[in-house]
Coordinates of N, CA and C in Angstrom, one line a residue:
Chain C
X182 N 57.9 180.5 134.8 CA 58.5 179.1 134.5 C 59.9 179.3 134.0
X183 N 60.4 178.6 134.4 CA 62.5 178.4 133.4 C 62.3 178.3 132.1
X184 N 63.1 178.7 131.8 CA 63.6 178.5 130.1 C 64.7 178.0 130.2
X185 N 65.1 177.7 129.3 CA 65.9 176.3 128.5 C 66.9 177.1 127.6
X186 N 67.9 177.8 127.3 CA 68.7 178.1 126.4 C 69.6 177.4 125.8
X187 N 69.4 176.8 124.6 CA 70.3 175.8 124.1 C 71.3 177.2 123.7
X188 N 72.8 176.9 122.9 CA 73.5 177.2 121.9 C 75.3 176.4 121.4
X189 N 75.1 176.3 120.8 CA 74.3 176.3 119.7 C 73.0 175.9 119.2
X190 N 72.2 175.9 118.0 CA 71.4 174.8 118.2 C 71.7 174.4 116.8
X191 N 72.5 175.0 115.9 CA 73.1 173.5 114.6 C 75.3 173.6 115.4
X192 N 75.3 172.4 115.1 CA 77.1 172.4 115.2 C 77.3 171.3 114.1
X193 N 78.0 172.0 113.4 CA 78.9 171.1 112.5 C 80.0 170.6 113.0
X194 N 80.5 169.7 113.3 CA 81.9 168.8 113.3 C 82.4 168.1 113.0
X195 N 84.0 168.5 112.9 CA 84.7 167.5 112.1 C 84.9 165.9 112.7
X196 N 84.7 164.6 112.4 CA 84.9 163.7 113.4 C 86.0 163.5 113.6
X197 N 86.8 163.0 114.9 CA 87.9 163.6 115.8 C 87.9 164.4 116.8
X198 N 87.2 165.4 115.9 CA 87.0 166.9 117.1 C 86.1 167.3 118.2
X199 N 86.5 167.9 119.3 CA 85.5 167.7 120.2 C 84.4 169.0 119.7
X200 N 83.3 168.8 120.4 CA 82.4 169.4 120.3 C 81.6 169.6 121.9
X201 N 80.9 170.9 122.2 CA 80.4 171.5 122.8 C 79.2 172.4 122.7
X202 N 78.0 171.9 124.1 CA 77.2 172.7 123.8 C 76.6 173.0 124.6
X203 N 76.3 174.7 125.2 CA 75.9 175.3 126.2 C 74.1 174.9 126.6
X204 N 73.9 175.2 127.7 CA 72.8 175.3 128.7 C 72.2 176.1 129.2
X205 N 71.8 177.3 129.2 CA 71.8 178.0 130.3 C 69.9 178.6 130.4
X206 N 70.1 178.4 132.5 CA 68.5 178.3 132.4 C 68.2 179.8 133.0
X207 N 67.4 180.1 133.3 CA 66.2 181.4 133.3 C 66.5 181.5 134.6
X208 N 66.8 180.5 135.5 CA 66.6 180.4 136.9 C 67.3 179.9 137.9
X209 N 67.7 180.0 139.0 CA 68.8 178.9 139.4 C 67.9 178.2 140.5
X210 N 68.3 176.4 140.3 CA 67.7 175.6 140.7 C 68.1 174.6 141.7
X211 N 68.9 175.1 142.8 CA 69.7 174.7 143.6 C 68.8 173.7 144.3
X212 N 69.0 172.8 145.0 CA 68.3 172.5 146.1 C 69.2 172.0 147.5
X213 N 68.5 171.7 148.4 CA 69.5 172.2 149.7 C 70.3 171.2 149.8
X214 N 70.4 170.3 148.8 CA 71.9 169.1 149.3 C 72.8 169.8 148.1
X215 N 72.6 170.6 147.5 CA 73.6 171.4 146.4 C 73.0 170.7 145.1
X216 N 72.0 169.8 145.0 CA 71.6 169.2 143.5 C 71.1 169.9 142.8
X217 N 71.5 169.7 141.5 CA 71.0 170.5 140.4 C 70.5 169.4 139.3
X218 N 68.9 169.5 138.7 CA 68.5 168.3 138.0 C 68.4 168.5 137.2
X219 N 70.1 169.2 136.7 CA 69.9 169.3 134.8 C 70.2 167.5 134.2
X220 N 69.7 167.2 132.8 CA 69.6 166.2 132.2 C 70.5 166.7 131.0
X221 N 70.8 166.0 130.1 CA 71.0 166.3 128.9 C 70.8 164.9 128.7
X222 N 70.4 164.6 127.0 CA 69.7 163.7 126.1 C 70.1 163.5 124.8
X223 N 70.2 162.7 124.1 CA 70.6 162.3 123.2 C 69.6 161.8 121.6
X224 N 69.0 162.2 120.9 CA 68.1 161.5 120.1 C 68.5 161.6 118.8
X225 N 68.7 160.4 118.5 CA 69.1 160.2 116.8 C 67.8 160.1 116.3
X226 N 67.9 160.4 114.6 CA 66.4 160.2 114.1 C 65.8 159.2 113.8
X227 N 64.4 159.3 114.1 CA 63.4 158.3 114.1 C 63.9 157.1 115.4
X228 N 64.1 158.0 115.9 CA 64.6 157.1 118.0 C 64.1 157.8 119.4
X229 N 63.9 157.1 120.0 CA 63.3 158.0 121.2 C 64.5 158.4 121.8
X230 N 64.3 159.8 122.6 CA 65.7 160.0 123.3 C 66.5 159.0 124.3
X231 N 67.6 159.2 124.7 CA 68.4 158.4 125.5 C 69.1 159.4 126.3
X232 N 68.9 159.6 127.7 CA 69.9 159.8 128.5 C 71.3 159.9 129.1
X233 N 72.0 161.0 128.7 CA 73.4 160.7 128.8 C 74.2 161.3 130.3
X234 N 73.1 162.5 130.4 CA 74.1 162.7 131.9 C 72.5 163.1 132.5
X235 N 72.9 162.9 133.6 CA 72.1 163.6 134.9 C 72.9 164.2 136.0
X236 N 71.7 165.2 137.0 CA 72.5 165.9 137.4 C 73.9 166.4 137.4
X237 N 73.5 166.8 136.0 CA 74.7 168.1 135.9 C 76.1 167.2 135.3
X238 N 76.2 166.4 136.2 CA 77.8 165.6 135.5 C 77.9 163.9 135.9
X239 N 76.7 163.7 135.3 CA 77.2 162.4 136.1 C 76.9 161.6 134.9
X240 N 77.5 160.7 134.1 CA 77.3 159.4 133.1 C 76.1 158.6 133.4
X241 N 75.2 158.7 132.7 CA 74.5 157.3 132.6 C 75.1 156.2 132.3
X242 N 74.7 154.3 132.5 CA 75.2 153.3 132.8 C 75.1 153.3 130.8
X243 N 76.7 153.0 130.3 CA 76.6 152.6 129.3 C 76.9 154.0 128.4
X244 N 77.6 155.0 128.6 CA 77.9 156.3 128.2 C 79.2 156.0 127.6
X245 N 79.8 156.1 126.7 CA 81.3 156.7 126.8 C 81.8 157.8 127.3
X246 N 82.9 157.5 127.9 CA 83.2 158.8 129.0 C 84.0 159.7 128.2
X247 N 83.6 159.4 126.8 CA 83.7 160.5 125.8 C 82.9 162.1 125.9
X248 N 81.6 162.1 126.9 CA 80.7 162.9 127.1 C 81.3 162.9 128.3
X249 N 80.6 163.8 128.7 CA 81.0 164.9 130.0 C 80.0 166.3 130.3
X250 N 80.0 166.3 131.2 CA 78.9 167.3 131.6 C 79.5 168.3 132.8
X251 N 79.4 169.5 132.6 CA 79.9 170.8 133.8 C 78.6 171.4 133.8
X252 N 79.4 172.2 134.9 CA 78.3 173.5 135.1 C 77.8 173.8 136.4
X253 N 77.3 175.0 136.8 CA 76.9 175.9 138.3 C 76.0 176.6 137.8
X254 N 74.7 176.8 138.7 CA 74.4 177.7 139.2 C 73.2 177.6 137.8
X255 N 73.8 178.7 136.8 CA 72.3 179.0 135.6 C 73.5 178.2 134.4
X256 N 74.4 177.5 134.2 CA 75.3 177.8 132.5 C 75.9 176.5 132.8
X257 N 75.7 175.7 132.1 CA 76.0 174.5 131.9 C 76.7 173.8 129.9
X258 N 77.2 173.1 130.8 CA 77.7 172.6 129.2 C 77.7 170.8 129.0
X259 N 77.6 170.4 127.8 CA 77.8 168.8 127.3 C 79.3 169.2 126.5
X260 N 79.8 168.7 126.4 CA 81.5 168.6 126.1 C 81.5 166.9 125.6
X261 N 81.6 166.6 124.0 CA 82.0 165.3 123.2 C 83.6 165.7 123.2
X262 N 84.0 165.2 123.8 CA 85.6 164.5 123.8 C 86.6 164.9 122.4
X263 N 85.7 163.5 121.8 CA 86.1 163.1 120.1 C 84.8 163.0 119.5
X264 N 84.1 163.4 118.5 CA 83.1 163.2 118.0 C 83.3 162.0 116.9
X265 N 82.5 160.8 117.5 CA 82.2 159.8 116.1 C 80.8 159.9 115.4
X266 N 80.6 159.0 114.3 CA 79.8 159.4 113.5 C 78.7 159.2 114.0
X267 N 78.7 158.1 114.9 CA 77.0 157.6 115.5 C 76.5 158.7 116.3
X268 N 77.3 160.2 117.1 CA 77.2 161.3 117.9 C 76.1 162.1 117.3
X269 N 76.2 161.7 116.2 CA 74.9 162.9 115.2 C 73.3 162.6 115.6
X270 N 72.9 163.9 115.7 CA 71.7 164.0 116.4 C 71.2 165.4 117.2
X271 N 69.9 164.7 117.5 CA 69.7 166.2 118.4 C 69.9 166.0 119.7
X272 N 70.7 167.1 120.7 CA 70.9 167.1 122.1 C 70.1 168.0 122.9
X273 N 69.6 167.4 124.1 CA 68.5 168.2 124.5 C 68.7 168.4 126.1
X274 N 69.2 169.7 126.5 CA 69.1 169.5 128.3 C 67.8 169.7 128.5
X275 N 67.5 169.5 130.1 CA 66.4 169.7 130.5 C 66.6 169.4 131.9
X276 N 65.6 170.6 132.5 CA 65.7 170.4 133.9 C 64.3 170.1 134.7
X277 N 64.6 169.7 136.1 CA 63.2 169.6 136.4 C 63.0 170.5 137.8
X278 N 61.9 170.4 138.7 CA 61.5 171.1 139.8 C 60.8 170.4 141.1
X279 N 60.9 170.5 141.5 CA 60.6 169.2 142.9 C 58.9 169.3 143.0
X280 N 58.7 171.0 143.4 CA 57.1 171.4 143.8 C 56.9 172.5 143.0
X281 N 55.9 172.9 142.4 CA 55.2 171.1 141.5 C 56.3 171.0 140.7
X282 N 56.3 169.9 140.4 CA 56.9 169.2 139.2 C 56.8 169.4 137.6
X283 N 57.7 170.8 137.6 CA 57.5 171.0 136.2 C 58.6 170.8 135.5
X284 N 58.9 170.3 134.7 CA 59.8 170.1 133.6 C 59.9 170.6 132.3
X285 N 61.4 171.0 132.0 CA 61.5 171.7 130.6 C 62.6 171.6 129.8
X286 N 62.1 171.6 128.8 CA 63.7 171.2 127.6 C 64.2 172.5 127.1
X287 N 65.7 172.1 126.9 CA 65.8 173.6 125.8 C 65.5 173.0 124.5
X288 N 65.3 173.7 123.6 CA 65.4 173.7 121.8 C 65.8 172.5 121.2
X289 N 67.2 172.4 121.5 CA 67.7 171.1 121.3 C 68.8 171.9 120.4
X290 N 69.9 170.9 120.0 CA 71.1 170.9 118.8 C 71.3 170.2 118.1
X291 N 71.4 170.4 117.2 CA 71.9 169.4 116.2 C 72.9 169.4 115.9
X292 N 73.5 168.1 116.2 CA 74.8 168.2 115.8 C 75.3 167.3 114.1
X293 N 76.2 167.6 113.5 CA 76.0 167.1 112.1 C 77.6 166.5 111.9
X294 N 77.8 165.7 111.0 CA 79.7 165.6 110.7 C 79.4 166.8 109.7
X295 N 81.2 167.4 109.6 CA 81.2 168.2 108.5 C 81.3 167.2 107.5
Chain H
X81 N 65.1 143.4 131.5 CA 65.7 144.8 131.9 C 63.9 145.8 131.9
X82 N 64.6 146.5 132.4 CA 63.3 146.9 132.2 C 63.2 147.9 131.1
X83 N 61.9 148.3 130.9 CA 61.6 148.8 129.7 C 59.9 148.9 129.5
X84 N 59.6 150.4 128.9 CA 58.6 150.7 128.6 C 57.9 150.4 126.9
X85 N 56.9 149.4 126.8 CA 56.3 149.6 126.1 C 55.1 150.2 125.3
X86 N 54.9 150.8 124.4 CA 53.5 152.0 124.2 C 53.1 151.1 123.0
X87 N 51.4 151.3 123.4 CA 50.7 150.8 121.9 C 51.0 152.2 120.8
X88 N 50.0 151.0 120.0 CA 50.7 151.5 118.4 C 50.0 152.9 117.8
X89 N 50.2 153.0 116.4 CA 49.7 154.2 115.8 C 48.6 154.5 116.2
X90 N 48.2 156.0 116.3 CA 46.5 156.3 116.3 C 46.1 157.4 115.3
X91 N 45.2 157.5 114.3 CA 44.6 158.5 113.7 C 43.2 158.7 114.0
X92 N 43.2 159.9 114.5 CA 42.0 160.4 114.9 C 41.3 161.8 113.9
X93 N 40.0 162.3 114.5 CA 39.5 163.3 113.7 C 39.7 164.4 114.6
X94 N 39.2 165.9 113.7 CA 39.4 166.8 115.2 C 38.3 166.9 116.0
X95 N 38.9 166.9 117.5 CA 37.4 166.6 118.3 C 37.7 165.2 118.8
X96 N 38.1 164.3 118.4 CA 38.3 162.8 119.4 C 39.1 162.9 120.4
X97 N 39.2 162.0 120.6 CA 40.1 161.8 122.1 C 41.1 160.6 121.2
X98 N 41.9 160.6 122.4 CA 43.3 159.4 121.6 C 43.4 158.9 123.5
X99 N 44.0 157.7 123.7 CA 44.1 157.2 124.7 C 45.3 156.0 124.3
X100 N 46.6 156.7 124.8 CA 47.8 155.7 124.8 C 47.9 155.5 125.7
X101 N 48.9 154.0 125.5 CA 49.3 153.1 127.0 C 51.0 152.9 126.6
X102 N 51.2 152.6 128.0 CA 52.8 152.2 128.2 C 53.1 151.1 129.3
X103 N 53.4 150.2 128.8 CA 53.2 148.9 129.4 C 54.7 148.9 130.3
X104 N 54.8 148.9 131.8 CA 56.3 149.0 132.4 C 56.1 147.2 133.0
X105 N 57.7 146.6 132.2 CA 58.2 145.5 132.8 C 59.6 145.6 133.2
X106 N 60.0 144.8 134.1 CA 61.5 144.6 134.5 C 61.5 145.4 135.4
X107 N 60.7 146.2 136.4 CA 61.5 146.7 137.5 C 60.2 147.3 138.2
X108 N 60.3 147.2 139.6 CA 59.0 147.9 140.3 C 58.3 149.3 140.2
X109 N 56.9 148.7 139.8 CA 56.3 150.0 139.0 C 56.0 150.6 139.9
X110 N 55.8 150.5 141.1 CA 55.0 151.9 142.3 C 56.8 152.4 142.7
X111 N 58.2 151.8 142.2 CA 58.8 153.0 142.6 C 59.3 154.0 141.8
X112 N 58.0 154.5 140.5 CA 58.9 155.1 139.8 C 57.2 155.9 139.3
X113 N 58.2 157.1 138.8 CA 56.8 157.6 138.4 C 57.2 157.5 136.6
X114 N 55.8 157.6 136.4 CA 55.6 157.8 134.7 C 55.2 159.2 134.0
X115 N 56.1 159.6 133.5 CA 56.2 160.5 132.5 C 55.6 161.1 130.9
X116 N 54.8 162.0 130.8 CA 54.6 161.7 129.2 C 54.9 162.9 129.0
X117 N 56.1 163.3 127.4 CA 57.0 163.7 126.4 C 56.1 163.6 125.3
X118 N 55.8 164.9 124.8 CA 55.6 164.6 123.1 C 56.4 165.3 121.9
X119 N 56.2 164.8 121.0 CA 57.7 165.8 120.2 C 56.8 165.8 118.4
X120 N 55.8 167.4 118.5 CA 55.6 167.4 117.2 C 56.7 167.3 116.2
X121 N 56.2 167.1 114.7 CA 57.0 166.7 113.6 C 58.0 167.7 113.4
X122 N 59.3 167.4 113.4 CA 60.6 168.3 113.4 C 60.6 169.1 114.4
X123 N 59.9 169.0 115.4 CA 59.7 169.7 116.6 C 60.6 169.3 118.0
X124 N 60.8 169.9 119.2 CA 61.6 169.6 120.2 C 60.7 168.9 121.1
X125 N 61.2 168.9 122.7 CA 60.4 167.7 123.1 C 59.7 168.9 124.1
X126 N 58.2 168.0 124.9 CA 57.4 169.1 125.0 C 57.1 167.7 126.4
X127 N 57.4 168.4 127.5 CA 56.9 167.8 128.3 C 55.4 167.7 128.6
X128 N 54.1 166.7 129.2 CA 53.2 167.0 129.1 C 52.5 166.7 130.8
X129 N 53.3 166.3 131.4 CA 52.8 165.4 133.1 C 53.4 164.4 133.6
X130 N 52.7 164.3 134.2 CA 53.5 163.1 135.6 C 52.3 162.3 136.4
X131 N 52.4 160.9 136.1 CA 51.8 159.9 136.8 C 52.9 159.7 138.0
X132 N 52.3 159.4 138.8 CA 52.6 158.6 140.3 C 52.0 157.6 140.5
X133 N 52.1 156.2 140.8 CA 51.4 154.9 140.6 C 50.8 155.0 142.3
X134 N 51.8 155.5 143.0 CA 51.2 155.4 144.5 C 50.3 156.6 144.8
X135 N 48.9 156.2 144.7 CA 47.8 157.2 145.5 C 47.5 158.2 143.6
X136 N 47.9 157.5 142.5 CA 47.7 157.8 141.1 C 47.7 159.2 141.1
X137 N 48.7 160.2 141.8 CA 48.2 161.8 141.6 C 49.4 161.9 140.5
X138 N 48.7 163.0 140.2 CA 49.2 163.8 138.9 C 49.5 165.4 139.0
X139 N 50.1 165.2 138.1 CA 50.3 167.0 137.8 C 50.9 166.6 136.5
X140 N 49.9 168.1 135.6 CA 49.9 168.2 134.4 C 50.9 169.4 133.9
X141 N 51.6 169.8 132.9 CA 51.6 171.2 132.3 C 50.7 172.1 132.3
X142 N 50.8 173.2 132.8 CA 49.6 174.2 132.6 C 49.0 173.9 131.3
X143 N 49.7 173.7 129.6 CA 49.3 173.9 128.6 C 48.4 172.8 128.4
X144 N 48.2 171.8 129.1 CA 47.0 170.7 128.8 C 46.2 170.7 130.0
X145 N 46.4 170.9 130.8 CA 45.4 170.7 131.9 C 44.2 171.2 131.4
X146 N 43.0 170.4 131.8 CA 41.8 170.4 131.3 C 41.3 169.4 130.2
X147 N 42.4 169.2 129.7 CA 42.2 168.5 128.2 C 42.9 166.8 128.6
X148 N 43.7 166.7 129.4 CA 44.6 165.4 129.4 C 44.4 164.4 130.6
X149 N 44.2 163.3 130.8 CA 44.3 162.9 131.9 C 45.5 161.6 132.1
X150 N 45.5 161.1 132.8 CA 46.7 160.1 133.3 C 46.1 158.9 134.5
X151 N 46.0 158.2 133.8 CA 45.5 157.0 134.7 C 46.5 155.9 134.4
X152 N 45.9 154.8 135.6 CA 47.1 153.2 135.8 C 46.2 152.4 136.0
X153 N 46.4 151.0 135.2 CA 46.0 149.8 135.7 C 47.5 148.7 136.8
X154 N 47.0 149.4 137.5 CA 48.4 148.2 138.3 C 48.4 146.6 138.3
X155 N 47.6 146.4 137.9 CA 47.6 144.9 137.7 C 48.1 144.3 136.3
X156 N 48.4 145.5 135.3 CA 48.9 145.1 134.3 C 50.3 146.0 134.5
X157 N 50.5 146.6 135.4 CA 51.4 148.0 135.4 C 51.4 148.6 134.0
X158 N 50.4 148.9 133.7 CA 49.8 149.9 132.3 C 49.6 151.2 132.9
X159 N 50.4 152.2 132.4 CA 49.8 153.7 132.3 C 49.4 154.4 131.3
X160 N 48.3 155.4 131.2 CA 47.6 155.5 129.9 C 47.7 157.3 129.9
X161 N 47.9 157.6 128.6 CA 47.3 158.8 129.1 C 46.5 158.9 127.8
X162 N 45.3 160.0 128.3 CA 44.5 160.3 127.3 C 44.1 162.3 127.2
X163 N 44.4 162.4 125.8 CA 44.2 163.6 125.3 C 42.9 163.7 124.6
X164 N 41.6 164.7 125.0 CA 40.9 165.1 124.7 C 41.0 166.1 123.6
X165 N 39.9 166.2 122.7 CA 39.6 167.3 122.1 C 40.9 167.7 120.9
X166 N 41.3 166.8 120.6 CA 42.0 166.9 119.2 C 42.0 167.9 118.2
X167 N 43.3 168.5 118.2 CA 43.6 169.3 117.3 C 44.3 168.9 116.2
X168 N 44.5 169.7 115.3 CA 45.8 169.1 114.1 C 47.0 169.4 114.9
X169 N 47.6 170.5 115.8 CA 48.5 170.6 116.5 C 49.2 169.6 117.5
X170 N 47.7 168.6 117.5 CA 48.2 167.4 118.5 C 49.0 166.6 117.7
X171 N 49.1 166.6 116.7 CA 50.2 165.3 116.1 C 51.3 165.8 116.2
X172 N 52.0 164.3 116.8 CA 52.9 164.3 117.2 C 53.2 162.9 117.9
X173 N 54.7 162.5 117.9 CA 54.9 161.4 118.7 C 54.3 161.5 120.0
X174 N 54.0 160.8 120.8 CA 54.1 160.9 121.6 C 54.9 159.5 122.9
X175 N 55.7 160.1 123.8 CA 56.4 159.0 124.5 C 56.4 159.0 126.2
X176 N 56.6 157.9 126.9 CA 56.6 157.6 128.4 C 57.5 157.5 128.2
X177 N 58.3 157.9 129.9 CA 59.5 157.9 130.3 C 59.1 157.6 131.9
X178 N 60.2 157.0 132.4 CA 60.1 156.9 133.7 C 61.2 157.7 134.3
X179 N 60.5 157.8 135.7 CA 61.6 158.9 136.5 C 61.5 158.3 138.1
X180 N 62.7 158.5 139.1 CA 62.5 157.7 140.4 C 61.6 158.8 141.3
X181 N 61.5 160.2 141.1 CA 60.5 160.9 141.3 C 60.8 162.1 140.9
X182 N 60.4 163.2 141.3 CA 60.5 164.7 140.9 C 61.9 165.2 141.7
X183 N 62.8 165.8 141.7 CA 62.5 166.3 140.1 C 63.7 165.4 139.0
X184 N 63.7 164.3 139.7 CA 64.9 163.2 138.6 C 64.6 163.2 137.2
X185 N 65.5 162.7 135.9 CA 65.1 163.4 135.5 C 64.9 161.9 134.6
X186 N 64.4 161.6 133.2 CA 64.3 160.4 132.7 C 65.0 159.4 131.9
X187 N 65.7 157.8 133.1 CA 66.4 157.6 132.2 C 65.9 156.6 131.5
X188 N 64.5 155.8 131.6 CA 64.2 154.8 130.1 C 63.1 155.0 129.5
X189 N 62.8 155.5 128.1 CA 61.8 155.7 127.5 C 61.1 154.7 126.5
X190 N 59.7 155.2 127.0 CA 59.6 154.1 125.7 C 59.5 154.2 124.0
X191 N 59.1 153.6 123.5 CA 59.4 153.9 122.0 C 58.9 154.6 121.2
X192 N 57.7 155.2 121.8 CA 56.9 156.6 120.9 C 55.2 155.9 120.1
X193 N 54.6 156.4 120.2 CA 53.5 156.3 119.5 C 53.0 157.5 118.7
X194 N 53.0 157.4 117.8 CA 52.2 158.4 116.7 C 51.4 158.8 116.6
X195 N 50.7 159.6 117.0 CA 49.0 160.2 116.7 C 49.2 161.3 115.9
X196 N 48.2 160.9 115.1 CA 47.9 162.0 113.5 C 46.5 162.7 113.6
X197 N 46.5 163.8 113.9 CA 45.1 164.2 114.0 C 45.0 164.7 112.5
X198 N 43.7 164.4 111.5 CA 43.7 165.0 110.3 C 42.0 164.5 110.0
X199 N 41.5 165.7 109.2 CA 40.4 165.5 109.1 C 40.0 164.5 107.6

């Protein structure tokens, strides 16, 4: 099965400052149009998650394009611009698999204001 | 818009079963599959299966298979899933998410239901 390597998995930040945080899976999960179905996720407390990028770099409807998503192959990153206060929370990539369909998160981060 | 709704709290004993629903409105339910996420207390999220409304197949996580099942009423576009054999381990939120199929990944969830297993 893939694993999920979050890191960090606490980040303190100053608001202003951007913030970053790695990805990296067990496995490489190419498929033959070049897609890669990493997610990253967003969940403030006591909220269900929300959606911020899919495959790998792409904004969900209603994102600030304060977020941003890179990455190839196994090592990916979420990249916050400017960090505001509402950014706090846990972030969670996760990838999936076509046959079967297995799905997995990493750990998650927490991100905090200093 | 669309959007998933789940019934409410459940406390069970150990040994019961729990059986949550997730009510999909605003957008056609056979083109999307349903998802269930659960996330023990201060815990990360723990994927658990995949409903498919066309021909209802499934696939589970290895770690529940045997114990979980996933059924649809399409006439209410209700998906349920139910967990057998209750542990204390099982509490935990638990949430639906939709996805347009494998391996996409989830972008509307619904709002979580709580199950407490405690004796």
């Amino acid at each position: 099965d893939v694993v999920l390597t979050q890191s960090p998995l606490s980040l303190p930040v100053t608001l202003g400052q951007p913030a970053s945080i790695s990805c990296r899976t067990s496995q490489s999960l190419v498929y033959s149009a070049g897609n890669i179905y990493l997610n990253w996720f967003h969940q403030r407390p006591g909220q269900s998650p929300r959606r911020l990028i899919y495959e790998v770099s792409n904004r969900d409807s209603g994102v600030p394009d304060r977020f941003s998503g890179s990455g190839s192959v196994t090592d990916f990153t979420l990249k916050i611009s400017r960090v505001e206060a509402d950014d706090v929370g846990i972030y969670y990539c996760m990838l999936g698999t076509h046959w079967p369909p297995v799905y997995t998160f990493g750990q998650g981060t927490r991100l905090e204001i200093k | 818009q669309a959007q998933l709704e789940q019934s409410g709290t459940e406390v069970k004993r150990p040994g019961a079963s729990v059986k949550v629903s997730c009510k999909a409105s605003g957008f056609i339910f056979t083109n999307y599959h349903i998802h269930w996420v659960r996330q023990a207390p201060g815990q990360g999220l723990e994927w658990m299966g995949i409903f498919n409304p066309i021909g209802s197949r499934t696939t589970y996580a290895q770690k529940f298979q045997g114990r979980v099942t996933m059924t649809s009423d399409t006439s209410t576009r209700t998906v349920y899933m139910e967990l057998n054999s209750l542990k204390s381990e099982d509490t935990a939120v638990y949430y639906c998410a939709r996805a347009l199929g494998a391996p996409d990944g989830f972008d509307i969830w619904g709002q979580g239901t709580m199950v407490t297993v405690s004796s």
